[in-house]
Amino acid sequence: MQTKEAIAREWLACLLRTYPGQSAGFLAAEQDPFRNPVGHTFHEALGTLLDELMADMHTGRVRAALGSMVQIRAVQDATPAQALEFLFQLKPILRRQAAGPDLDHLYTRIDQMALMAFDLYMQYRERTYAARTNEARRRIFVLERRFGPLEAAACQPEGTS
């Protein structure tokens, strides 16, 4: 079996292929965590997830690593399946490297991570939509305060209430 570092590099490469060309290149190449916080987060989180997958699967560490990645993926323009696909991309990588009952056990753990990630994804999406709703309400309130209820209604874009 390859080292964990090699598996993590291959897993990161699979994840980055979901991004457009220049973005993927930047996320992979830029090592400075301040210039590339997304790439740094992905690198660190995938390493932690791989460590936990191979060890005792401490729920708190898995949840924290998944949370940091899923929070980024939840605000991007992707379906839930596309956002969480990175977890299932690990299965073929492991299949090439290991076989037997250990592989089945690892697949079960990946599935557990996927369920946890889906819950986190939904929480972050709900927060995002709540923030957008609150911002729209705040704008309407400001318009109503500034112009009065009738003039504010005339200033609203069509389709918003």
Tab-separated table of C-alpha atoms in Angstrom, residues 7-161:
chain	number	residue	atom	x	y	z
A	7	ILE	CA	-2.836	8.628	-1.104
A	8	ALA	CA	-3.631	12.101	0.282
A	9	ARG	CA	-1.884	13.748	-2.705
A	10	GLU	CA	-3.851	11.615	-5.172
A	11	TRP	CA	-7.087	12.310	-3.292
A	12	LEU	CA	-6.396	16.054	-3.327
A	13	ALA	CA	-5.671	15.890	-7.062
A	14	CYS	CA	-9.056	14.200	-7.636
A	15	LEU	CA	-10.805	16.882	-5.602
A	16	LEU	CA	-9.061	19.709	-7.447
A	17	ARG	CA	-10.091	18.276	-10.823
A	18	THR	CA	-13.640	19.407	-9.982
A	19	TYR	CA	-12.474	23.033	-10.300
A	20	PRO	CA	-11.867	24.918	-13.564
A	21	GLY	CA	-8.302	24.761	-14.968
A	22	GLN	CA	-6.673	27.887	-13.569
A	23	SER	CA	-8.436	27.570	-10.221
A	24	ALA	CA	-7.338	23.959	-9.842
A	25	GLY	CA	-3.772	24.871	-10.750
A	26	PHE	CA	-3.684	27.692	-8.220
A	27	LEU	CA	-5.272	25.568	-5.461
A	28	ALA	CA	-2.692	22.855	-6.069
A	29	ALA	CA	0.394	25.019	-6.544
A	30	GLU	CA	0.105	27.886	-4.065
A	31	GLN	CA	1.414	26.695	-0.697
A	32	ASP	CA	0.951	29.898	1.292
A	33	PRO	CA	-2.108	29.415	3.549
A	34	PHE	CA	-2.811	33.162	3.505
A	35	ARG	CA	-2.786	33.415	-0.290
A	36	ASN	CA	-4.573	30.092	-0.738
A	37	PRO	CA	-6.781	29.378	2.275
A	38	VAL	CA	-9.057	27.019	0.315
A	39	GLY	CA	-6.210	24.871	-0.989
A	40	HIS	CA	-4.587	24.856	2.439
A	41	THR	CA	-7.871	23.837	4.082
A	42	PHE	CA	-8.387	21.027	1.589
A	43	HIS	CA	-4.842	19.745	2.041
A	44	GLU	CA	-5.025	19.777	5.835
A	45	ALA	CA	-8.549	18.362	6.058
A	46	LEU	CA	-7.917	15.503	3.628
A	47	GLY	CA	-4.821	14.534	5.584
A	48	THR	CA	-6.793	14.505	8.822
A	49	LEU	CA	-9.635	12.516	7.267
A	50	LEU	CA	-7.203	9.953	5.908
A	51	ASP	CA	-5.474	9.657	9.291
A	52	GLU	CA	-8.806	9.148	11.030
A	53	LEU	CA	-9.971	6.676	8.400
A	54	MET	CA	-6.905	4.537	9.008
A	55	ALA	CA	-6.977	4.930	12.806
A	56	ASP	CA	-9.816	5.103	15.302
A	57	MET	CA	-12.213	7.510	13.496
A	58	HIS	CA	-12.503	10.033	16.325
A	59	THR	CA	-15.876	11.652	15.583
A	60	GLY	CA	-14.854	15.135	16.719
A	61	ARG	CA	-11.763	15.284	14.499
A	62	VAL	CA	-13.632	13.802	11.524
A	63	ARG	CA	-16.496	16.259	11.964
A	64	ALA	CA	-14.093	19.221	12.228
A	65	ALA	CA	-12.156	18.214	9.108
A	66	LEU	CA	-15.330	17.532	7.142
A	67	GLY	CA	-16.842	20.773	8.397
A	68	SER	CA	-13.960	22.877	7.122
A	69	MET	CA	-14.222	21.325	3.652
A	70	VAL	CA	-17.991	21.106	3.425
A	71	GLN	CA	-18.382	24.720	4.514
A	72	ILE	CA	-16.379	25.743	1.447
A	73	ARG	CA	-18.165	23.326	-0.865
A	74	ALA	CA	-21.635	24.351	0.392
A	75	VAL	CA	-21.299	27.946	-0.779
A	76	GLN	CA	-20.007	27.002	-4.210
A	77	ASP	CA	-22.303	26.583	-7.180
A	78	ALA	CA	-22.602	22.785	-7.103
A	79	THR	CA	-25.180	20.150	-6.352
A	80	PRO	CA	-24.892	18.234	-3.068
A	81	ALA	CA	-23.621	15.216	-5.007
A	82	GLN	CA	-20.899	17.295	-6.671
A	83	ALA	CA	-19.971	18.965	-3.393
A	84	LEU	CA	-19.544	15.670	-1.533
A	85	GLU	CA	-18.151	13.599	-4.384
A	86	PHE	CA	-14.640	14.007	-2.973
A	87	LEU	CA	-15.396	11.407	-0.290
A	88	PHE	CA	-16.333	8.748	-2.805
A	89	GLN	CA	-13.289	9.558	-4.935
A	90	LEU	CA	-11.203	7.949	-2.209
A	91	LYS	CA	-12.687	4.491	-2.797
A	92	PRO	CA	-11.017	3.784	-6.170
A	93	ILE	CA	-7.736	5.166	-4.850
A	94	LEU	CA	-7.855	2.735	-1.952
A	95	ARG	CA	-9.036	-0.109	-4.219
A	96	ARG	CA	-5.850	0.216	-6.255
A	97	GLN	CA	-3.765	0.091	-3.093
A	98	ALA	CA	-5.414	-2.443	-0.789
A	99	ALA	CA	-7.634	-5.513	-0.915
A	100	GLY	CA	-9.474	-7.849	1.400
A	101	PRO	CA	-11.547	-7.273	4.503
A	102	ASP	CA	-9.680	-4.094	5.424
A	103	LEU	CA	-10.961	-2.485	2.243
A	104	ASP	CA	-14.583	-3.289	3.115
A	105	HIS	CA	-14.042	-1.774	6.562
A	106	LEU	CA	-12.561	1.390	5.029
A	107	TYR	CA	-15.472	1.663	2.589
A	108	THR	CA	-17.914	1.481	5.500
A	109	ARG	CA	-16.030	4.274	7.243
A	110	ILE	CA	-16.064	6.389	4.076
A	111	ASP	CA	-19.831	5.901	3.899
A	112	GLN	CA	-20.113	7.029	7.533
A	113	MET	CA	-18.071	10.123	6.684
A	114	ALA	CA	-20.345	10.801	3.707
A	115	LEU	CA	-23.445	10.709	5.905
A	116	MET	CA	-21.810	13.054	8.377
A	117	ALA	CA	-20.736	15.346	5.526
A	118	PHE	CA	-24.261	15.434	4.109
A	119	ASP	CA	-25.661	16.552	7.464
A	120	LEU	CA	-23.005	19.275	7.649
A	121	TYR	CA	-23.650	20.300	4.055
A	122	MET	CA	-27.358	20.766	4.749
A	123	GLN	CA	-26.615	22.813	7.889
A	124	TYR	CA	-24.281	25.126	5.965
A	125	ARG	CA	-26.742	25.491	3.073
A	126	GLU	CA	-29.527	26.361	5.521
A	127	ARG	CA	-27.290	28.996	7.123
A	128	THR	CA	-26.450	30.426	3.711
A	129	TYR	CA	-30.103	30.706	2.700
A	130	ALA	CA	-31.039	32.168	6.088
A	131	ALA	CA	-28.307	34.790	5.698
A	132	ARG	CA	-29.557	35.680	2.214
A	133	THR	CA	-33.131	35.942	3.488
A	134	ASN	CA	-32.075	38.125	6.410
A	135	GLU	CA	-30.102	40.369	4.064
A	136	ALA	CA	-33.125	40.778	1.788
A	137	ARG	CA	-35.306	41.608	4.799
A	138	ARG	CA	-32.743	44.113	6.025
A	139	ARG	CA	-32.664	45.834	2.638
A	140	ILE	CA	-36.445	46.073	2.557
A	141	PHE	CA	-36.454	47.492	6.090
A	142	VAL	CA	-33.885	50.117	5.109
A	143	LEU	CA	-35.892	51.034	2.016
A	144	GLU	CA	-39.098	51.323	4.021
A	145	ARG	CA	-37.389	53.508	6.629
A	146	ARG	CA	-35.858	55.714	4.014
A	147	PHE	CA	-38.739	56.073	1.567
A	148	GLY	CA	-41.821	54.902	3.430
A	149	PRO	CA	-43.760	51.710	2.674
A	150	LEU	CA	-45.243	52.775	-0.681
A	151	GLU	CA	-42.094	54.201	-2.255
A	152	ALA	CA	-39.997	51.269	-0.977
A	153	ALA	CA	-42.336	48.777	-2.641
A	154	ALA	CA	-41.854	50.585	-5.946
A	155	CYS	CA	-38.032	50.315	-5.578
A	156	GLN	CA	-37.998	46.560	-5.022
A	157	PRO	CA	-36.929	44.358	-7.923
A	158	GLU	CA	-39.712	42.232	-9.390
A	159	GLY	CA	-40.189	38.874	-7.703
A	160	THR	CA	-39.139	39.997	-4.209
A	161	SER	CA	-41.520	40.729	-1.390
